[in-house]
CSV table of C-alpha atoms in Angstrom, one decimal:
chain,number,residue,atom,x,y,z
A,4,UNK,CA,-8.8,-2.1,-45.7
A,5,UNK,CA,-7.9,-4.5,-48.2
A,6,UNK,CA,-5.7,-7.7,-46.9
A,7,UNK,CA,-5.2,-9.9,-50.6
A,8,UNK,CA,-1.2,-9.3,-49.7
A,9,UNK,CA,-2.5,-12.2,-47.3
A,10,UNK,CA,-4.0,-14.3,-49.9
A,11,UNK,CA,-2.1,-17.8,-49.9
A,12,UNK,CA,-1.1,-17.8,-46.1
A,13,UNK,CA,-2.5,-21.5,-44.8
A,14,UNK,CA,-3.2,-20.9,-41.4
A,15,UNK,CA,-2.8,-17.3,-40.9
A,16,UNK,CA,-6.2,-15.6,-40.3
A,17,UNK,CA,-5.6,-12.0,-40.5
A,18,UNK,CA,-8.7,-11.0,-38.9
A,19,UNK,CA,-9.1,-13.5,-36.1
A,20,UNK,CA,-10.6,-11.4,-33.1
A,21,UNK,CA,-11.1,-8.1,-35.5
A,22,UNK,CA,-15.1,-8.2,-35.5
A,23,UNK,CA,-15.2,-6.1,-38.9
A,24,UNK,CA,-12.0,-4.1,-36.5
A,25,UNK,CA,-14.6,-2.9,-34.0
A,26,UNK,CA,-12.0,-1.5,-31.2
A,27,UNK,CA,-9.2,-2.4,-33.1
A,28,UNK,CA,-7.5,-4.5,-29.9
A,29,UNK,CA,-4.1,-6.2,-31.4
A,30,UNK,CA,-4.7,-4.9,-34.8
A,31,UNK,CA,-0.9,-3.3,-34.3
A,32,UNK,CA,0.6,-6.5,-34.9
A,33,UNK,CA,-1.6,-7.2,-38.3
A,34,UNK,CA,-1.2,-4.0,-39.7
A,35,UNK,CA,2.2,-4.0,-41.0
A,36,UNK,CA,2.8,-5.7,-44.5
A,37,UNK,CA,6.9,-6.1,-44.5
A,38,UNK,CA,6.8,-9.5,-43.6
A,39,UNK,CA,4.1,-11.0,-46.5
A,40,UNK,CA,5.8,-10.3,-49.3
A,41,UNK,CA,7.9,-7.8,-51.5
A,42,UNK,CA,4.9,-6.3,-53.7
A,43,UNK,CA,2.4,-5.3,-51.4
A,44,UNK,CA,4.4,-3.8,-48.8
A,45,UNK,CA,6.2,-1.4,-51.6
A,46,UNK,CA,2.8,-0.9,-52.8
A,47,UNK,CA,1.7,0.0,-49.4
A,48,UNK,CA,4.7,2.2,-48.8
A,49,UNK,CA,4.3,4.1,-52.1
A,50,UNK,CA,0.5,4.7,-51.1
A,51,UNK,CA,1.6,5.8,-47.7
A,52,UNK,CA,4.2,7.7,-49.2
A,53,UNK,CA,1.9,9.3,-51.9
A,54,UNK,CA,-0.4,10.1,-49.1
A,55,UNK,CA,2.4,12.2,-47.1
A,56,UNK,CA,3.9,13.1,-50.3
A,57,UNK,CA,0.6,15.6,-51.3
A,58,UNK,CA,-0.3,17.5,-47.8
A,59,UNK,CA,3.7,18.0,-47.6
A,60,UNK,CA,3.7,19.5,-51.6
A,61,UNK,CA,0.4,21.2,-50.7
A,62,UNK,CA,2.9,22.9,-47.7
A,63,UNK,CA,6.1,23.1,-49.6
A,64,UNK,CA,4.3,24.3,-52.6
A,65,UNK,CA,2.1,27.2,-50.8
A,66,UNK,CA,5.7,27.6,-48.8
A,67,UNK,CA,7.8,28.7,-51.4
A,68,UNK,CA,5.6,30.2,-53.9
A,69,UNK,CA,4.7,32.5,-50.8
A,70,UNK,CA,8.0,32.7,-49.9
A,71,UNK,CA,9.5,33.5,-53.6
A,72,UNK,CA,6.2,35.6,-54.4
A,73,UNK,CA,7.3,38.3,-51.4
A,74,UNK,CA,10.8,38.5,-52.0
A,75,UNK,CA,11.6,36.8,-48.6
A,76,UNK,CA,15.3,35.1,-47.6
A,77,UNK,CA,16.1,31.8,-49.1
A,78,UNK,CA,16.1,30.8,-45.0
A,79,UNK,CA,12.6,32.3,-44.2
A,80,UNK,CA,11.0,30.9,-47.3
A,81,UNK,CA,11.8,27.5,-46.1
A,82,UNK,CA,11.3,27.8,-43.0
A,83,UNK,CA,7.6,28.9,-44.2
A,84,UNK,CA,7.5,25.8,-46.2
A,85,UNK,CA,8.2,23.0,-43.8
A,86,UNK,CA,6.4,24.6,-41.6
A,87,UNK,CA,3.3,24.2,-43.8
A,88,UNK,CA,4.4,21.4,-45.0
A,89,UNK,CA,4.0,19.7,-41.5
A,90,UNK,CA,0.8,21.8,-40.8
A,91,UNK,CA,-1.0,20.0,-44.1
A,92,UNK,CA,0.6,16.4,-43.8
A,93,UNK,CA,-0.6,16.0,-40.4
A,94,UNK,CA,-4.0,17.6,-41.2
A,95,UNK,CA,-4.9,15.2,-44.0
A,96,UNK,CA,-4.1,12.2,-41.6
A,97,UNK,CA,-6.1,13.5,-38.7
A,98,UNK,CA,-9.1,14.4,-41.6
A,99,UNK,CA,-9.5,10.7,-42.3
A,100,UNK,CA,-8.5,9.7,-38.2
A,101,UNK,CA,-11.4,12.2,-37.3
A,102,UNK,CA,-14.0,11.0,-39.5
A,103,UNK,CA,-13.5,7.4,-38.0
A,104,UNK,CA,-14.5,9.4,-34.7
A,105,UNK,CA,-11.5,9.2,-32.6
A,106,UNK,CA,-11.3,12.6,-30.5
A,107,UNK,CA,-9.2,15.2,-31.9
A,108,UNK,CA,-6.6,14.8,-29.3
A,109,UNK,CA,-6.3,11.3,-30.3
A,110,UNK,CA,-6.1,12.0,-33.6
A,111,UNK,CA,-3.4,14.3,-33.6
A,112,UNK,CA,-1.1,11.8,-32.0
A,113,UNK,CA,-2.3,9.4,-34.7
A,114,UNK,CA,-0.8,12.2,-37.3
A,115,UNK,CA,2.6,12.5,-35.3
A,116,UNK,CA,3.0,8.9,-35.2
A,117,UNK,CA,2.3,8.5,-38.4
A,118,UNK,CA,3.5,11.0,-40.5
A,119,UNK,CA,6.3,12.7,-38.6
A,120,UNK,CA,9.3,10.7,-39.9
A,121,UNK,CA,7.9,11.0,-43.7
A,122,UNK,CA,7.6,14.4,-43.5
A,123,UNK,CA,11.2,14.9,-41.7
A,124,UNK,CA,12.6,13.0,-44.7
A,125,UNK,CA,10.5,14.4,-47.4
A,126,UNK,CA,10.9,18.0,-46.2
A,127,UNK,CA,15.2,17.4,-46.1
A,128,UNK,CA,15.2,16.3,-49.4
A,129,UNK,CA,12.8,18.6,-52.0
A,130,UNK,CA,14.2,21.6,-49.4
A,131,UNK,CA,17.8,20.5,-49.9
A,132,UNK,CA,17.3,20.3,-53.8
A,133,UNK,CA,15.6,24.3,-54.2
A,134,UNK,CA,18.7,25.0,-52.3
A,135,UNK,CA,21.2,23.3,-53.8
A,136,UNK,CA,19.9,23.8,-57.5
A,137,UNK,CA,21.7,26.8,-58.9
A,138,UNK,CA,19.2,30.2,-59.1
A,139,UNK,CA,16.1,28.1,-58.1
A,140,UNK,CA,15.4,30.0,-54.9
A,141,UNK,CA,16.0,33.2,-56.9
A,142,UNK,CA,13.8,32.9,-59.7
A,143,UNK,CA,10.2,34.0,-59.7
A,144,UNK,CA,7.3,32.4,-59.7
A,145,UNK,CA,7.1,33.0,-64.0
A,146,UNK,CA,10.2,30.9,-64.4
A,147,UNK,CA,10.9,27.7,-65.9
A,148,UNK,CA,13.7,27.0,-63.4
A,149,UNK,CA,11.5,27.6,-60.3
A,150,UNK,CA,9.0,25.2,-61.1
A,151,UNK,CA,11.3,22.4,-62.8
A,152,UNK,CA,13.5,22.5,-59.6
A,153,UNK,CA,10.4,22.2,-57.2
A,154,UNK,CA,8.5,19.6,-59.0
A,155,UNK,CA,12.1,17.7,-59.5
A,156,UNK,CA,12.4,18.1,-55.6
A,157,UNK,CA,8.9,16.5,-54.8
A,158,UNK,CA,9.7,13.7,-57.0
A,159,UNK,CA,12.9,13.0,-55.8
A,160,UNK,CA,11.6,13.0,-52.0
A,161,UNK,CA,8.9,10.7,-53.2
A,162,UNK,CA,11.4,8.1,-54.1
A,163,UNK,CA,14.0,8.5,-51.3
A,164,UNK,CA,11.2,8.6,-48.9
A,165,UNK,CA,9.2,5.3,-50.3
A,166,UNK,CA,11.8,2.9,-48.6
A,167,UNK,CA,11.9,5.2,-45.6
A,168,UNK,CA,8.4,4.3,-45.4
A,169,UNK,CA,8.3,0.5,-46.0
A,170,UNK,CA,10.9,0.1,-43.3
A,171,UNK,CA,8.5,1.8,-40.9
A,172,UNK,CA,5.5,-0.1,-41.9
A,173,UNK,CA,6.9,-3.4,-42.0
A,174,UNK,CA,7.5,-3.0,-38.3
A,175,UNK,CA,4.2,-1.3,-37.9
A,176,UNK,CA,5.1,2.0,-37.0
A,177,UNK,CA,4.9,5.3,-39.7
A,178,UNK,CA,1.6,4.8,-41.8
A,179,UNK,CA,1.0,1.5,-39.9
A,180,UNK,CA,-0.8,2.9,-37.1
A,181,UNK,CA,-3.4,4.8,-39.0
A,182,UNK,CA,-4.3,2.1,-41.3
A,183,UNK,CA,-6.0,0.4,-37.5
A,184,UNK,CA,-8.4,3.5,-38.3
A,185,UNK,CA,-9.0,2.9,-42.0
């Protein structure tokens, strides 16, 4: 984990009692960026964000092409992609969280803690916009207007959800807690 957003802070030892982070005891209250300066928590946000943003389009993506492919409801082909949505964003997270050996329990609630709020928000948004945007749930997969509207609606949760996710890191809570893992 890279701590140069802490460059410049006289007295402030970000890794006093870390050990290289072996057991990672009080590395919640280090973790969060919000409070060191404008630029690197954005940056960390949109990296979090970026991060949630591709097993949620990997979900939402599947989802709807599924979804649009069978000729399901507009209700049931969201419904499918949220709910793979979820099922990818928290699988990345516990990927990484695994292979830093915490027990697959543990890493699961790592995932929830981590991603849930992200997803929620990212999930409102790109579904709201295939919904809302005229003939985008109707068209098949071969149109223009089905893949404009769903690439538009991953970019715009991208950006509504990058604050969502500073907010949450700079009180160390979203992202926050897997980056103790990193």
């Amino acid at each position: 984990m890279e701590h140069s957003a802490h460059a410049g802070h006289e007295g402030h030892n970000p890794h006093a009692g870390h050990d290289a982070h072996a057991g990672h005891e009080g590395h919640g209250g280090h973790v969060h960026h919000g409070g060191h300066g404008g630029g690197s928590s954005w940056r960390t946000a949109a990296q979090a964000t970026l991060h949630c943003l591709t097993g949620c389009a990997i979900g939402e993506v599947l989802g709807q092409v599924i979804g649009v492919g069978l000729g399901l409801h507009n209700g049931a082909t969201v419904a499918l992609s949220i709910a793979l949505a979820f099922v990818f964003g928290y699988a990345l997270t516990m990927r990484g969280v695994l292979r830093a050996g915490l027990p697959f329990r543990d890493a699961l609630k790592v995932a929830l803690a981590a991603d849930t709020v992200s997803i929620v928000v990212m999930e409102l948004i790109d579904n709201g916009v295939m919904v809302a945007v005229p003939g985008a749930m109707d068209a098949g997969l071969g149109q223009l207007l089905f893949w404009v509207s769903l690439a538009g609606s991953l970019v715009l949760a991208f950006l509504v959800t990058v604050p969502v996710n500073r907010w949450l890191i700079g009180r160390g809570r979203g992202h926050a807690v897997v980056h103790a893992y990193h």
